[in-house]
Short mmCIF file of C-alpha atoms in Angstrom, two decimals:
data_model
loop_
_atom_site.label_atom_id
_atom_site.label_comp_id
_atom_site.label_asym_id
_atom_site.label_seq_id
_atom_site.Cartn_x
_atom_site.Cartn_y
_atom_site.Cartn_z
CA MET A 172 -17.37 8.58 0.52
CA ASN A 173 -16.22 12.83 1.58
CA GLN A 174 -18.90 15.26 0.04
CA ASN A 175 -16.84 18.09 0.05
CA LEU A 176 -14.48 16.60 -2.35
CA PRO A 177 -14.47 15.93 -5.88
CA GLY A 178 -15.30 11.93 -6.14
CA TYR A 179 -13.05 11.47 -9.30
CA VAL A 180 -9.79 13.25 -9.22
CA VAL A 181 -7.20 13.57 -11.85
CA MET A 182 -3.53 15.15 -12.14
CA LEU A 183 -1.88 15.76 -14.88
CA ASP A 184 2.07 15.58 -15.33
CA PRO A 185 3.53 19.00 -15.24
CA ARG A 186 4.79 18.48 -19.21
CA GLY A 187 1.31 17.92 -20.36
CA GLY A 188 -1.58 15.55 -20.24
CA PRO A 189 -2.65 12.70 -22.95
CA ILE A 190 -2.77 13.65 -26.00
CA SER A 191 -6.84 13.07 -26.41
CA GLY A 192 -6.73 15.59 -23.23
CA ALA A 193 -10.24 15.59 -21.47
CA ALA A 194 -12.11 12.34 -23.13
CA ASN A 195 -9.51 10.37 -21.09
CA TRP A 196 -11.78 11.41 -17.77
CA SER A 197 -15.16 12.27 -19.00
CA SER A 198 -18.11 10.53 -18.05
CA GLY A 199 -18.79 8.75 -21.16
CA PHE A 200 -22.24 7.49 -21.27
CA MET A 201 -22.53 8.18 -17.90
CA PRO A 202 -24.17 11.56 -16.72
CA ALA A 203 -22.17 14.74 -16.55
CA THR A 204 -21.75 14.61 -12.97
CA PHE A 205 -19.73 11.83 -12.97
CA GLN A 206 -16.81 13.34 -14.97
CA GLY A 207 -13.16 13.55 -13.00
CA THR A 208 -12.10 17.01 -11.74
CA VAL A 209 -8.80 17.88 -12.46
CA PHE A 210 -5.94 19.41 -9.82
CA ARG A 211 -3.31 21.28 -11.03
CA ALA A 212 0.38 19.99 -10.78
CA SER A 213 1.93 22.83 -9.58
CA GLY A 214 0.81 26.26 -8.18
CA GLN A 215 -2.54 26.83 -7.10
CA PRO A 216 -4.60 22.73 -7.61
CA ILE A 217 -7.71 24.90 -8.41
CA LEU A 218 -8.28 27.73 -10.32
CA ASN A 219 -10.26 30.46 -9.49
CA LEU A 220 -11.54 28.28 -5.83
CA ASP A 221 -11.14 31.94 -3.46
CA SER A 222 -14.49 33.60 -3.78
CA ALA A 223 -14.69 37.18 -5.16
CA SER A 224 -13.33 40.36 -3.30
CA GLY A 225 -16.01 41.35 -0.80
CA LEU A 226 -17.70 38.17 -0.97
CA THR A 227 -18.70 36.65 2.73
CA PRO A 228 -19.59 32.80 3.06
CA GLU A 229 -23.34 33.71 3.58
CA MET A 230 -23.29 35.88 0.80
CA GLN A 231 -21.67 33.63 -1.06
CA ARG A 232 -23.70 30.84 -0.37
CA ASP A 233 -26.76 32.85 -0.97
CA LEU A 234 -25.69 33.65 -4.53
CA ILE A 235 -25.14 29.98 -5.26
CA SER A 236 -27.94 28.86 -3.72
CA THR A 237 -30.43 31.37 -5.59
CA ALA A 238 -28.14 30.19 -8.67
CA ASN A 239 -29.27 26.40 -8.21
CA ALA A 240 -32.94 27.20 -7.72
CA LEU A 241 -32.78 29.31 -10.93
CA ASN A 242 -30.83 26.61 -12.97
CA ALA A 243 -33.44 23.63 -11.34
CA GLY A 244 -36.21 25.86 -12.48
CA HIS A 245 -34.37 25.25 -16.33
CA LEU A 246 -33.65 21.48 -16.08
CA ALA A 247 -37.60 20.56 -15.00
CA LYS A 248 -38.37 21.80 -18.35
CA HIS A 249 -35.42 19.96 -19.67
CA ALA A 250 -35.70 16.70 -18.25
CA GLY A 251 -32.45 14.32 -18.88
CA TYR A 252 -30.02 17.43 -19.57
CA SER A 253 -26.98 15.95 -17.62
CA GLU A 254 -24.58 18.59 -18.25
CA LEU A 255 -26.80 21.31 -16.33
CA GLN A 256 -27.38 18.78 -13.72
CA ALA A 257 -24.00 18.97 -13.33
CA ARG A 258 -23.24 22.49 -13.15
CA ILE A 259 -25.71 22.59 -10.44
CA ALA A 260 -23.65 19.90 -8.40
CA SER A 261 -20.16 22.04 -9.51
CA TYR A 262 -21.32 24.72 -7.50
CA GLU A 263 -22.09 23.30 -4.71
CA LEU A 264 -19.03 21.38 -4.40
CA ALA A 265 -16.68 24.66 -5.60
CA PHE A 266 -18.27 26.21 -2.21
CA GLN A 267 -17.48 23.19 -0.15
CA LEU A 268 -13.74 22.85 -1.81
CA GLN A 269 -12.92 26.43 -0.75
CA THR A 270 -12.88 24.60 3.38
CA SER A 271 -12.09 21.36 2.29
CA ALA A 272 -9.41 21.55 -0.71
CA PRO A 273 -6.87 23.39 1.09
CA GLU A 274 -6.59 21.41 3.86
CA ALA A 275 -6.72 18.05 1.93
CA LEU A 276 -3.54 19.18 -0.55
CA GLU A 277 -1.18 20.53 2.11
CA LEU A 278 1.36 18.89 2.06
CA SER A 279 3.16 20.97 5.18
CA GLN A 280 1.40 18.68 7.77
CA GLU A 281 3.41 15.48 6.34
CA SER A 282 6.56 14.64 8.45
CA ALA A 283 10.63 15.11 6.88
CA ALA A 284 10.68 11.20 6.89
CA THR A 285 7.36 11.17 4.62
CA LYS A 286 8.69 13.98 1.87
CA GLU A 287 11.98 12.07 1.65
CA ARG A 288 10.18 8.54 0.92
CA TYR A 289 7.79 10.13 -1.29
CA GLY A 290 11.24 12.08 -3.35
CA LEU A 291 10.09 15.52 -2.55
CA ASN A 292 13.53 16.78 -1.72
CA GLN A 293 15.28 15.19 -4.58
CA PRO A 294 16.80 17.86 -7.13
CA LYS A 295 15.84 17.59 -11.11
CA PRO A 296 18.03 15.91 -13.38
CA GLY A 297 20.39 16.78 -15.70
CA HIS A 298 18.68 15.74 -18.88
CA PRO A 299 16.25 18.67 -20.06
CA LEU A 300 13.40 16.41 -20.47
CA ALA A 301 13.54 14.60 -16.94
CA LEU A 302 11.97 16.32 -13.77
CA GLY A 303 13.22 14.19 -11.22
CA PRO A 304 10.92 12.13 -8.69
CA ALA A 305 9.34 15.00 -6.92
CA PRO A 306 6.03 16.25 -8.72
CA PHE A 307 4.91 12.85 -9.25
CA GLY A 308 5.99 12.00 -5.74
CA ARG A 309 4.00 15.34 -4.28
CA GLN A 310 1.07 14.02 -6.24
CA CYS A 311 1.21 10.02 -5.26
CA LEU A 312 1.02 12.26 -1.76
CA ILE A 313 -1.78 13.74 -2.69
CA ALA A 314 -3.25 10.85 -3.66
CA ARG A 315 -2.70 9.09 -0.42
CA ARG A 316 -4.40 12.00 1.50
CA LEU A 317 -7.43 12.13 -0.93
CA VAL A 318 -8.18 8.77 -0.57
CA GLU A 319 -7.92 9.05 3.01
CA ARG A 320 -10.46 11.86 2.68
CA GLY A 321 -12.93 9.41 1.09
CA VAL A 322 -12.09 10.14 -2.63
CA ARG A 323 -13.28 7.36 -4.62
CA PHE A 324 -11.08 7.30 -8.03
CA VAL A 325 -7.71 9.40 -7.96
CA GLN A 326 -6.08 9.10 -11.81
CA ILE A 327 -2.62 10.48 -11.95
CA TYR A 328 -1.52 10.51 -15.21
CA HIS A 329 3.30 10.41 -15.71
CA GLY A 330 4.40 11.58 -18.65
CA GLY A 331 2.92 14.49 -21.10
CA GLY A 332 3.34 16.18 -24.47
CA HIS A 333 4.74 14.26 -26.97
CA GLN A 334 7.72 11.72 -27.80
CA GLN A 335 10.46 11.76 -25.30
CA GLN A 336 8.13 13.56 -22.50
CA ASN A 337 6.41 10.38 -22.55
CA TRP A 338 6.53 6.55 -22.60
CA ASP A 339 5.87 6.65 -26.42
CA ALA A 340 9.91 5.87 -27.00
CA HIS A 341 9.19 6.27 -30.54
CA ASN A 342 12.95 8.38 -30.69
CA GLY A 343 15.08 5.91 -28.21
CA VAL A 344 13.69 3.52 -25.65
CA GLU A 345 16.88 3.75 -23.56
CA GLU A 346 16.85 7.30 -23.16
CA ASN A 347 13.21 7.44 -22.62
CA LEU A 348 13.65 4.58 -19.96
CA LYS A 349 16.71 6.72 -18.02
CA ILE A 350 13.79 9.85 -18.13
CA HIS A 351 10.56 8.58 -16.97
CA CYS A 352 11.61 5.52 -14.71
CA PRO A 353 13.46 7.27 -11.81
CA GLU A 354 10.68 9.74 -11.98
CA ILE A 355 8.42 7.12 -10.71
CA ASP A 356 9.87 4.47 -9.02
CA GLN A 357 10.36 5.87 -5.69
CA PRO A 358 7.07 7.74 -5.40
CA ILE A 359 5.42 4.33 -6.19
CA ALA A 360 7.22 2.36 -3.66
CA ALA A 361 6.65 4.57 -0.81
CA LEU A 362 2.37 5.14 -1.91
CA LEU A 363 2.31 1.31 -1.98
CA THR A 364 4.10 1.21 1.88
CA ASP A 365 2.00 4.12 3.02
CA LEU A 366 -1.05 2.65 2.27
CA GLU A 367 -0.26 -0.66 3.48
CA GLN A 368 0.97 0.78 6.91
CA ARG A 369 -2.22 2.65 7.04
CA GLY A 370 -4.12 -0.15 6.66
CA LEU A 371 -5.65 1.52 3.54
CA LEU A 372 -4.27 -0.93 0.70
CA ASN A 373 -7.14 -3.50 2.26
CA GLU A 374 -9.32 -1.58 0.62
CA THR A 375 -7.75 0.58 -1.98
CA LEU A 376 -7.51 -0.68 -5.63
CA VAL A 377 -3.75 0.48 -7.07
CA ILE A 378 -3.82 -0.14 -10.65
CA TRP A 379 -0.69 0.63 -13.15
CA GLY A 380 -0.36 0.62 -16.85
CA GLY A 381 -0.27 2.45 -19.72
CA GLU A 382 -2.14 2.54 -23.46
CA PHE A 383 -0.45 -0.70 -24.59
CA GLY A 384 2.79 -2.07 -24.96
CA ARG A 385 6.13 -1.46 -27.77
CA GLN A 386 7.25 -3.37 -30.12
CA PRO A 387 10.15 -6.14 -29.32
CA VAL A 388 11.90 -4.70 -32.90
CA VAL A 389 13.75 -1.25 -33.53
CA GLN A 390 11.78 1.74 -34.73
CA GLY A 391 13.66 4.05 -37.37
CA ASN A 392 17.39 4.49 -36.75
CA SER A 393 16.95 5.90 -32.87
CA GLY A 394 16.43 3.00 -31.08
CA GLY A 395 13.20 3.62 -31.07
CA ARG A 396 9.62 1.19 -29.94
CA ASP A 397 6.71 1.51 -31.79
CA HIS A 398 3.15 0.53 -30.17
CA ASN A 399 2.64 -2.69 -29.20
CA PRO A 400 -1.16 -4.17 -28.70
CA LYS A 401 -0.51 -7.74 -28.84
CA GLY A 402 1.23 -7.51 -25.09
CA PHE A 403 1.98 -5.33 -22.43
CA THR A 404 1.92 -5.33 -18.57
CA TYR A 405 -0.28 -4.14 -15.89
CA PHE A 406 0.16 -4.34 -12.47
CA LEU A 407 -2.48 -4.41 -9.80
CA ALA A 408 -1.67 -4.00 -5.87
CA GLY A 409 -4.18 -3.56 -2.88
CA ALA A 410 -7.74 -4.71 -1.92
CA GLY A 411 -8.58 -8.61 -3.34
CA VAL A 412 -5.11 -8.86 -5.46
CA LYS A 413 -3.33 -11.65 -5.16
CA GLY A 414 0.51 -10.08 -3.88
CA GLY A 415 3.63 -11.45 -5.24
CA THR A 416 1.99 -12.96 -8.65
CA ALA A 417 3.20 -12.82 -12.03
CA TYR A 418 0.20 -13.61 -14.50
CA GLY A 419 0.44 -14.17 -18.00
CA GLU A 420 3.20 -14.22 -20.51
CA THR A 421 4.50 -13.33 -23.87
CA ASP A 422 6.38 -15.07 -26.79
CA GLU A 423 10.14 -15.44 -26.42
CA LEU A 424 10.76 -12.04 -28.32
CA GLY A 425 7.68 -10.20 -26.35
CA HIS A 426 5.70 -9.23 -29.24
CA GLU A 427 2.42 -11.25 -28.58
CA ALA A 428 0.98 -12.74 -25.43
CA VAL A 429 0.86 -16.08 -25.70
CA VAL A 430 0.30 -17.54 -21.74
CA ASN A 431 -2.78 -16.84 -19.79
CA ARG A 432 -3.85 -14.68 -22.77
CA HIS A 433 -6.65 -12.26 -21.95
CA HIS A 434 -8.85 -9.17 -23.80
CA ILE A 435 -8.89 -6.02 -22.05
CA ARG A 436 -12.44 -6.83 -21.32
CA ASP A 437 -11.36 -9.12 -19.28
CA LEU A 438 -9.84 -6.92 -17.57
CA HIS A 439 -12.53 -4.31 -17.41
CA ALA A 440 -14.32 -7.33 -15.55
CA THR A 441 -11.63 -8.11 -13.17
CA LEU A 442 -11.55 -5.22 -11.78
CA LEU A 443 -15.12 -4.78 -11.70
CA HIS A 444 -15.53 -7.65 -9.88
CA LEU A 445 -12.67 -6.42 -7.24
CA MET A 446 -14.12 -3.36 -6.69
CA GLY A 447 -17.69 -5.58 -5.66
CA LEU A 448 -19.37 -4.59 -8.61
CA ASP A 449 -20.88 -7.57 -11.08
CA TYR A 450 -20.49 -6.44 -14.71
CA ARG A 451 -23.46 -9.06 -15.41
CA LYS A 452 -25.41 -6.28 -13.61
CA LEU A 453 -24.58 -3.36 -13.64
CA THR A 454 -25.50 -1.62 -16.73
CA PHE A 455 -26.56 2.32 -17.86
CA PHE A 456 -29.21 2.50 -20.32
CA TYR A 457 -27.96 4.95 -22.96
CA GLY A 458 -28.61 5.38 -27.06
CA GLY A 459 -32.16 2.85 -26.56
CA LEU A 460 -29.39 -0.08 -24.98
CA ASP A 461 -28.43 -1.44 -21.71
CA GLN A 462 -24.64 -0.33 -22.07
CA LYS A 463 -22.30 -2.53 -20.50
CA LEU A 464 -19.09 -1.54 -19.32
CA THR A 465 -17.61 -4.38 -19.97
CA GLY A 466 -18.97 -4.28 -23.57
CA VAL A 467 -21.39 -6.94 -25.77
CA ILE A 468 -18.58 -9.78 -25.95
CA GLU A 469 -19.04 -11.81 -22.48
CA PRO A 470 -15.61 -11.44 -20.21
CA GLU A 471 -13.44 -13.92 -17.99
CA ILE A 472 -12.75 -12.25 -14.89
CA ILE A 473 -9.03 -13.28 -13.87
CA GLN A 474 -9.18 -15.73 -11.17
CA GLY A 475 -5.04 -16.10 -11.58
CA VAL A 476 -4.49 -12.87 -9.56
CA LEU A 477 -7.31 -13.19 -7.37
CA ALA A 478 -6.47 -13.83 -3.46
#
């Protein structure tokens, strides 16, 4: 595990992030230090990373150490205040990031063939809302570099803003898929191939999915589709997953899961299992209760997707 990079990195679509924002990568009921760190999709990935003008590394080290000592003294009088603990950790991490982050995010070190595989040289399409594969490809390549360097969890959001800028497809599913599918196909294939060629796929779990699926019936007059939480698709690849397996089916209309139905808590339990964590033993005391990551109803590990 890399002590000089965040353990949880988030990258957002240049068109914007999910509507509910930072709640998606918060620490939940865990201490604040476990929340995600957002890397920007373009320009400087981490804002305000450079030290103030005139400060030497030694002066900056002394400044951060003094601030952390003052914060630690305050924390001793306010035990359990996780936000302050997170701030102390973030100051330390920011100091280390000044040297580690630029190297990890420097794609000029990658070969021309690698950049081509990820679609980084593809031009922007003609559609005003389409970006082409380059932005998402850049994020996938950064994700591989972060995983190589010991970052434990990388979360990439594709699609941002509202309506046709994301995958909602309320205003027309055909146009929606023509915008977004070409943006992700090549980068995802490159990432999986790259991980496998480097021997990283054996220990890296790749999860692809959205909030839910779409209805099989038309919404409105534009050929759109409404939300459908009763039947939707995820794909898993890598550590402990049975490759080439299609598990579960919806009905003939695609409206509701009917074969090998599972609640989302079963997926959570399966993901924890694949990461070597026992959901039955893993709890965190919060609000007077031993909170379980899979909820209070007993989940079922989805054996059919395990190698």
